[in-house]
Coordinates of C-alpha atoms in Angstrom, one line a residue:
Chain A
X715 CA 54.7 92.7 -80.4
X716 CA 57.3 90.6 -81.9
X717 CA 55.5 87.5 -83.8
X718 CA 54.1 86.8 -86.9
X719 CA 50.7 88.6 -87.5
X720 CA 49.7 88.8 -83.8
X721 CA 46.6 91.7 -83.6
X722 CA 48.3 94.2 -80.3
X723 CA 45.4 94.2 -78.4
X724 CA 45.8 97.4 -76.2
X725 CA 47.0 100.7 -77.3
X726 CA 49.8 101.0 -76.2
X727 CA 51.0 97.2 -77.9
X728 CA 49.5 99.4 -81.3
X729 CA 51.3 102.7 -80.8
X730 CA 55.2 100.0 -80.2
X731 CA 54.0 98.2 -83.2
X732 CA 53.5 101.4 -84.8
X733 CA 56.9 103.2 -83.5
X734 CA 59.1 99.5 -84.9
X735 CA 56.9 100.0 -88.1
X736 CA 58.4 103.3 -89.0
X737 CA 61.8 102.6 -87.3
X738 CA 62.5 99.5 -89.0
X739 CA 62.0 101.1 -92.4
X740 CA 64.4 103.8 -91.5
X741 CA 67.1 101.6 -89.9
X742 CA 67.1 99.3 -92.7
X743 CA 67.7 101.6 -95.2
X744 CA 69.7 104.0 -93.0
X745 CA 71.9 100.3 -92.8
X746 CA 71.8 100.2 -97.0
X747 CA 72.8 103.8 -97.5
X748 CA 75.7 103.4 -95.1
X749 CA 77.3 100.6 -97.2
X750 CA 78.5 103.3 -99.3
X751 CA 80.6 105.1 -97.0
X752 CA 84.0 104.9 -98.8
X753 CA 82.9 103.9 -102.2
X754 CA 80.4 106.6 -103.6
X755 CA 81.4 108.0 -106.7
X756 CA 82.6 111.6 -105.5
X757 CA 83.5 112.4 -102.0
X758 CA 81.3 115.1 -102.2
X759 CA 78.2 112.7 -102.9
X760 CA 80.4 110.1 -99.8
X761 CA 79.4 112.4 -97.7
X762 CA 75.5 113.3 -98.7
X763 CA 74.9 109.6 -98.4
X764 CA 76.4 109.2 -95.1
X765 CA 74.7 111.9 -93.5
X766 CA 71.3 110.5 -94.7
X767 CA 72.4 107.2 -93.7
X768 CA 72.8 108.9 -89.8
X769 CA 70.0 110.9 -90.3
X770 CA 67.4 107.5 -90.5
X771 CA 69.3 105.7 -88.1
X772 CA 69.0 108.3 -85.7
X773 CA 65.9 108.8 -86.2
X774 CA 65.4 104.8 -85.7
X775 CA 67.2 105.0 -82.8
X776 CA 64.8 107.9 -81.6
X777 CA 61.5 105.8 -82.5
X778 CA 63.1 102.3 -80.7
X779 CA 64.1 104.3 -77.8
X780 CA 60.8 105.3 -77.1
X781 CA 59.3 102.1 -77.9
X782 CA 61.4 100.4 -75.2
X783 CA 60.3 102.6 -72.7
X784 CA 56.8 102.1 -73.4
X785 CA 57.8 98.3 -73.2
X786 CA 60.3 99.0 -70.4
X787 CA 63.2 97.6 -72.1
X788 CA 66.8 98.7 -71.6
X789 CA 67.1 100.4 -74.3
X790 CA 66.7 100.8 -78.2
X791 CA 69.6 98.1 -79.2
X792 CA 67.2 95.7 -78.0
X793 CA 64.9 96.0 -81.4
X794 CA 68.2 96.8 -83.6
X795 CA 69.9 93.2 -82.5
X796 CA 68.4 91.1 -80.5
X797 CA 65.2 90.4 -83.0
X798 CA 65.0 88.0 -85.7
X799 CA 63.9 88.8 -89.4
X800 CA 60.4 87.5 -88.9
X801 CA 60.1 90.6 -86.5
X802 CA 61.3 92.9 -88.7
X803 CA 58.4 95.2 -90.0
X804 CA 60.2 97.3 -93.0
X805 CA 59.0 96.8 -96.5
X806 CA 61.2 94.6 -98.7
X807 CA 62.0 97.9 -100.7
X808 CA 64.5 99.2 -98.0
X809 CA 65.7 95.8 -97.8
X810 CA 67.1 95.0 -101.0
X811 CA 71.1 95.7 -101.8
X812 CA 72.7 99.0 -101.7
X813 CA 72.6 98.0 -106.1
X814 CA 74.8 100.6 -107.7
X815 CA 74.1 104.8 -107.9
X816 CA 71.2 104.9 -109.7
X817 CA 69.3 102.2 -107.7
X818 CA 70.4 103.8 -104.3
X819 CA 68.9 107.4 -105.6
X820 CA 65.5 105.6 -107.2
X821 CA 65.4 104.1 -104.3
X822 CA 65.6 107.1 -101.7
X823 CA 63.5 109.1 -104.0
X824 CA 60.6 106.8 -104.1
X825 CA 60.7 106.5 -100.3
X826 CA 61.4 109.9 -99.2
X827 CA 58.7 111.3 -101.1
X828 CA 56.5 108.5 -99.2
X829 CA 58.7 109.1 -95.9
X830 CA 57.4 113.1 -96.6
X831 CA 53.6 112.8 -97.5
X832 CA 53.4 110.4 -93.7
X833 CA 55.1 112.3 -92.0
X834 CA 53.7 115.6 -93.2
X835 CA 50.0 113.8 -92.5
X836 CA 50.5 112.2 -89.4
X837 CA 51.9 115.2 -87.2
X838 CA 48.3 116.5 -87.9
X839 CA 46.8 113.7 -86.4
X840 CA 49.0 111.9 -84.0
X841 CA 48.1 113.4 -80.1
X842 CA 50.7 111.6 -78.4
X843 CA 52.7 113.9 -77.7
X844 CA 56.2 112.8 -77.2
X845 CA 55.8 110.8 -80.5
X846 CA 54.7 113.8 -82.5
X847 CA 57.9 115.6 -81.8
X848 CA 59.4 112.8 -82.7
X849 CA 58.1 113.0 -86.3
X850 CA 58.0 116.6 -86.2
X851 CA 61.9 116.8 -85.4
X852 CA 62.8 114.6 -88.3
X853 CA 60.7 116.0 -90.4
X854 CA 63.0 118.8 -91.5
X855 CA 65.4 116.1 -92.6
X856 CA 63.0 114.1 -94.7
X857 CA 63.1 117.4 -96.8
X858 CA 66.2 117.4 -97.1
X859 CA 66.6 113.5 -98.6
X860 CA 63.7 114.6 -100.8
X861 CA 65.5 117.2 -102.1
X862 CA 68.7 115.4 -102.6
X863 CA 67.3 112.5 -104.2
X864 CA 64.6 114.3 -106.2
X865 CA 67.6 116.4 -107.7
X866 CA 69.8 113.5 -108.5
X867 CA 66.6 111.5 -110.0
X868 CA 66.5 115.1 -112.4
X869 CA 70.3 114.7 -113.6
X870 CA 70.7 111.3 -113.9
X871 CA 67.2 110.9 -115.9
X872 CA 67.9 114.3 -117.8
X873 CA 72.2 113.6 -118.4
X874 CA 73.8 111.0 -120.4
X875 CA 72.3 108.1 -122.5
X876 CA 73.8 105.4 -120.3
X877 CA 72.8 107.7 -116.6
X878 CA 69.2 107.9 -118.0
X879 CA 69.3 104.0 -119.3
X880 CA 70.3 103.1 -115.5
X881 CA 68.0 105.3 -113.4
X882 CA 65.4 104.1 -115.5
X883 CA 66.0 100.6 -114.8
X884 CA 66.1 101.6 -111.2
X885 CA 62.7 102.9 -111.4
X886 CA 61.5 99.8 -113.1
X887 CA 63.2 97.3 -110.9
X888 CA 61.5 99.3 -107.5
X889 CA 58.4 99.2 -108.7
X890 CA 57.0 96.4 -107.9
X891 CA 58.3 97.1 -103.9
X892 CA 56.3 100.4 -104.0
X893 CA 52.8 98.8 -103.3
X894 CA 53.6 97.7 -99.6
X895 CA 54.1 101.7 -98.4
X896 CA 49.7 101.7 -99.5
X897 CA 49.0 99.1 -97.8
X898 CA 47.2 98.7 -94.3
X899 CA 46.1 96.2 -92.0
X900 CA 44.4 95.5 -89.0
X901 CA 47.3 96.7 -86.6
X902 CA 47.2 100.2 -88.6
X903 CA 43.3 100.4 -88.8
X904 CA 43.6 100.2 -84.9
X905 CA 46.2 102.7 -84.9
X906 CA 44.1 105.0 -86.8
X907 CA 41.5 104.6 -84.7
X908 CA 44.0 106.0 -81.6
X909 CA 45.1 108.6 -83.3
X910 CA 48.4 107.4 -83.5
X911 CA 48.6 106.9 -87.3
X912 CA 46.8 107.7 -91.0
X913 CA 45.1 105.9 -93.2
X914 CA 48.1 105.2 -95.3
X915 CA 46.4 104.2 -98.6
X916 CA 44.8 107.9 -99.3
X917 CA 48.4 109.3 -100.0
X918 CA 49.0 107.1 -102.8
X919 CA 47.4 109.4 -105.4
X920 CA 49.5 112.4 -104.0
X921 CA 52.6 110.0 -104.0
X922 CA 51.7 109.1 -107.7
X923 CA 51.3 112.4 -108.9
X924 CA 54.9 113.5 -106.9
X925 CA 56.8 111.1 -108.6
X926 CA 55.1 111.2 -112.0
X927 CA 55.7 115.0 -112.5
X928 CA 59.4 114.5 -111.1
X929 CA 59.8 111.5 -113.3
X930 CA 58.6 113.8 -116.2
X931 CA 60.7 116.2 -115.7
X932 CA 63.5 114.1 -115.5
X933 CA 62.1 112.4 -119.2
X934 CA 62.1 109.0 -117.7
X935 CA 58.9 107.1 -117.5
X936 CA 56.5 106.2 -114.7
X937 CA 56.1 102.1 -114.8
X938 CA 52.5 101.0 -114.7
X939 CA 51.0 100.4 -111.6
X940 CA 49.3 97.2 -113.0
X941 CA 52.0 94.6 -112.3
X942 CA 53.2 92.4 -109.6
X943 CA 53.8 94.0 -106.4
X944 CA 55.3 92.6 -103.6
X945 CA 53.8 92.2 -100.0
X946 CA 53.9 90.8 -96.6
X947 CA 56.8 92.7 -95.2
X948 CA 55.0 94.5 -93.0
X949 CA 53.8 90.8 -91.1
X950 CA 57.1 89.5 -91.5
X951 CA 57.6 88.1 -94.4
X952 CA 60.8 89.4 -96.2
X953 CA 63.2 88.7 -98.8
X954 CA 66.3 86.9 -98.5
X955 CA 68.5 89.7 -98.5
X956 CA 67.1 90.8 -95.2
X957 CA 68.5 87.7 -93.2
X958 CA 72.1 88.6 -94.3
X959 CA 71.7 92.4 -93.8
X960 CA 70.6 91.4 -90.1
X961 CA 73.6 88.8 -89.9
X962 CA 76.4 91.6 -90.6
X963 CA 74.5 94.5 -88.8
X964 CA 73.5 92.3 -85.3
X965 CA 76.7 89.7 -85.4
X966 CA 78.9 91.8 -83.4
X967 CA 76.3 92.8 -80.6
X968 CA 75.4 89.1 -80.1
X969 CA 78.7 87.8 -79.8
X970 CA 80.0 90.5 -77.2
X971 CA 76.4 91.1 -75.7
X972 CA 78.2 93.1 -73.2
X973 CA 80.3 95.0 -75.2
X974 CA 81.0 98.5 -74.6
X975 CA 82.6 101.6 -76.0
X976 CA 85.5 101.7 -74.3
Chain B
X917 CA 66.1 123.0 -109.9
X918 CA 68.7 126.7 -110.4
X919 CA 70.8 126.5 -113.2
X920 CA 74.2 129.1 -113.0
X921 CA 75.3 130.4 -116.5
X922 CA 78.6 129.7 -116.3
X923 CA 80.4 126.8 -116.8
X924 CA 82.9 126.7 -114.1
X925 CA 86.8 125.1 -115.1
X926 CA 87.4 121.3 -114.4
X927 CA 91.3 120.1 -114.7
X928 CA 90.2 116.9 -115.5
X929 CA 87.7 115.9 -118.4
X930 CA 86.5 113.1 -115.1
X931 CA 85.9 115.3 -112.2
X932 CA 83.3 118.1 -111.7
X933 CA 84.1 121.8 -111.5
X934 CA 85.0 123.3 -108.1
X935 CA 83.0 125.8 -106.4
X936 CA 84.1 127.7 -103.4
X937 CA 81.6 128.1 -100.4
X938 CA 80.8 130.8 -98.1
X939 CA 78.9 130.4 -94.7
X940 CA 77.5 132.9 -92.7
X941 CA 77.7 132.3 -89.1
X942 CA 75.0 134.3 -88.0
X943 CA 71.9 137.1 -88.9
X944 CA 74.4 139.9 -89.6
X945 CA 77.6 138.3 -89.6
X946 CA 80.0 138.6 -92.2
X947 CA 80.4 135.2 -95.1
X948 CA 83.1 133.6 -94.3
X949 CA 85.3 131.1 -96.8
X950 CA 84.8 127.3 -95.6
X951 CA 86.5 125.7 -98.4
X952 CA 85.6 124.1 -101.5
X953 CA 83.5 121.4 -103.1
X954 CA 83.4 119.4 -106.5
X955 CA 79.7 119.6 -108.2
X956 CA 78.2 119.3 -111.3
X957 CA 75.7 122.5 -111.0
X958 CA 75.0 125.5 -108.7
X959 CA 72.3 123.4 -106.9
X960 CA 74.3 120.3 -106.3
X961 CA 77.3 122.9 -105.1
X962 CA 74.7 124.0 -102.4
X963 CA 73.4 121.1 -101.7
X964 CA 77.6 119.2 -101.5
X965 CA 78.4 122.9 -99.2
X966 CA 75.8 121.9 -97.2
X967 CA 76.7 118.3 -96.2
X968 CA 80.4 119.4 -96.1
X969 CA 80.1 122.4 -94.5
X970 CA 77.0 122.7 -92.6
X971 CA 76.9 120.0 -90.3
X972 CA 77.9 121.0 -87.6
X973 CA 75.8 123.8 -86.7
X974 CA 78.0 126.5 -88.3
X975 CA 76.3 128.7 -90.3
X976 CA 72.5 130.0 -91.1
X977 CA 73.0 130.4 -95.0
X978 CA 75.5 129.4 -97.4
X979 CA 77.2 131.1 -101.0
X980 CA 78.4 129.0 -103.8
X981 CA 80.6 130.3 -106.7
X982 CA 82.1 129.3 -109.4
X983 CA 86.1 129.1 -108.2
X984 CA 86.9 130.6 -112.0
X985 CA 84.4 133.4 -111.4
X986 CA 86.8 134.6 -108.6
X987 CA 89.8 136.9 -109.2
X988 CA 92.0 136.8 -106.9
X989 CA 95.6 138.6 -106.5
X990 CA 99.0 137.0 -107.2
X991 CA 102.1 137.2 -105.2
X992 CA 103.5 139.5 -107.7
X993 CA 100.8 142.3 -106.9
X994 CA 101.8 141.8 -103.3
X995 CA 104.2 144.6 -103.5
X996 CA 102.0 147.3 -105.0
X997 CA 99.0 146.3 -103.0
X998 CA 99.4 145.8 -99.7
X999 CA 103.2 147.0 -99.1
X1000 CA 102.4 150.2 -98.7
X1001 CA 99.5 149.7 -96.2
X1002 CA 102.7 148.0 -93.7
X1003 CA 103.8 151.2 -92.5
X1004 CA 100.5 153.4 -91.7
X1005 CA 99.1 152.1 -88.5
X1006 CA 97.3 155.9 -88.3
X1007 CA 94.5 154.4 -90.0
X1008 CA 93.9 151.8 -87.7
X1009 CA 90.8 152.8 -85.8
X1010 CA 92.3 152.4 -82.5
X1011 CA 94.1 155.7 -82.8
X1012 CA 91.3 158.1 -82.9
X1013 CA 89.5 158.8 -78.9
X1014 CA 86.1 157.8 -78.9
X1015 CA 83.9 161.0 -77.9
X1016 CA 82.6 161.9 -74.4
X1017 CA 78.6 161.6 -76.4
X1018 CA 79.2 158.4 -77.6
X1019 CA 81.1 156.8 -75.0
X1020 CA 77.7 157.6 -73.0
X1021 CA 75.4 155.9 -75.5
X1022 CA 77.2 152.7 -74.3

């Protein structure tokens, strides 16, 4: 499944669209997180961000990896480099640039507390059961980038003037990328049906409440949900960043297609 | 989010206090120092340990304190303190038999 809007027609086509769904979002933002090795503000916090950077691209890897041998391809590089960004399935908001501290923690919050409510929902449903330890093992982790962004969304939002002024803006700049993690379509209502994934639109109202009461805490303000929001990542259609993400990340595996390390 | 009361020492108006961390390697075991970390709070010292420290599998649960909270010994207490422990290896365990009973039990 590798062209725009095409329905898989078989279940296992919907449980690899599913798998690249979930991977792509992680790898993609795994890809943003680790453009900060080397420049994050502490070494300390250098650190944090490269670990969750390897945490999603691991568990990418893990989610490609078994996608290819469903598909019998040789292995998970194949969906890292060797697709296009009309294949990609992420949502635009993992897509967009690394943007400066602030951003990067908005940005992590808002989609680990998504990353948590799926996960934590669809290990109850999904009866494959290779691909529910999958999500079970990197489940733990998604804690874990909760907790760290969550706690940096407190301090930054509840520190200085010019810290809250910029997480703030952060919040209000994502917003309109958050509607695509509630949205569905016909590859995902077929998934449902399999038992291979949840309705994704009934954890909105938990997601909401999450980040409303962690927003609060952190005295900032939730934007309103009645605006603009972006869509059609999930079928393809992305934002220009995207291309040039794919250009640095895949370059090097497409000019040396053999390349080995050696 | 934990908050620690004190307001650990920073040499530079720019960079957050230090905190040393302690891991333990195992139920049981002993803490052991692992270094130290730069963080604004108790919470963000645990959670900086654990990224530095912890990420390789070394440890099951992990102390931060507050480096100024520690008081430590200078070289000049050197000779008072530990001099005089040099020369009395009689209190090294190793010198007393183990009994017969006990040496059973094994």
């Amino acid at each position: 499944m590798s062209t725009l809007e095409t329905i898989p027609n078989s279940k296992k086509e919907v449980l690899v669209e599913i798998l690249l769904r979930l991977a792509d979002d992680r790898l993609i933002l795994g890809h943003r997180l680790s453009e900060w090795a080397g420049h994050a503000p502490e070494l300390e916090e250098d650190l944090a961000l490269a670990n969750i950077a390897l945490d999603m691209i691991g568990h990418a890897s893990a989610l490609y990896g078994y996608a290819a041998q469903l598909e019998d391809k040789p292995d998970e590089d194949h969906y890292a480099y060797f697709r296009d960004d009309i294949d990609f399935k992420n949502i635009a908001l993992t897509e967009l640039p690394r943007g400066d501290f602030a951003f990067t923690t908005a940005r992590l919050f808002l989609f680990s507390t998504f990353s948590y409510l799926l996960y934590n929902n669809i290990t109850q449903v999904i009866e494959e059961e290779q691909f529910n330890g999958i999500i079970k093992k990197h489940f733990n982790e998604i804690k874990y980038h909760l907790r760290h962004s969550r706690e940096w969304v407190l301090r930054l939002g509840d520190g200085t003037d010019l810290s809250k002024l910029k997480i703030q803006q952060a919040i209000d700049d994502l917003w309109m990328y958050t509607g695509e993690m509630f949205e569905t379509d016909k590859t995902e209502n077929l998934a449902a049906g399999y038992n291979l994934f949840i309705d994704v639109p009934v954890l909105k109202n938990e997601w909401m409440k999450w980040v409303t009461e962690t927003l609060e805490e952190a005295t900032l303000k939730t934007p309103d949900n009645n605006q603009y929001m972006f869509t059609g990542s999930r079928q393809g259609r992305h934002t220009e960043h995207l291309g040039r993400l794919l250009a640095e990340m895949q370059f090097l595996r497409r000019s040396y297609p053999d390349a080995d390390w050696k | 989010m934990s908050k620690s009361n004190s307001k650990p020492i920073s040499h530079y108006q720019n960079e957050w206090p230090l905190w040393e961390v302690f891991y333990q390697p195992g139920n049981g075991k002993p803490f052991e120092h692992a270094g130290s970390v730069h963080a604004p709070d108790a919470e963000m010292a645990l959670q900086n340990a654990r990224d530095t420290y912890a990420r390789r599998n070394e440890g099951i649960a992990i102390w931060v304190v507050p480096t100024d909270q520690i008081t430590a010994t200078t070289p000049e207490d050197s000779e008072a303190f530990f001099d005089p422990a040099g020369n009395k290896p009689y209190r090294h365990p190793q010198f007393y038999s183990t009994p017969r009973a006990v040496k059973k039990r094994k």
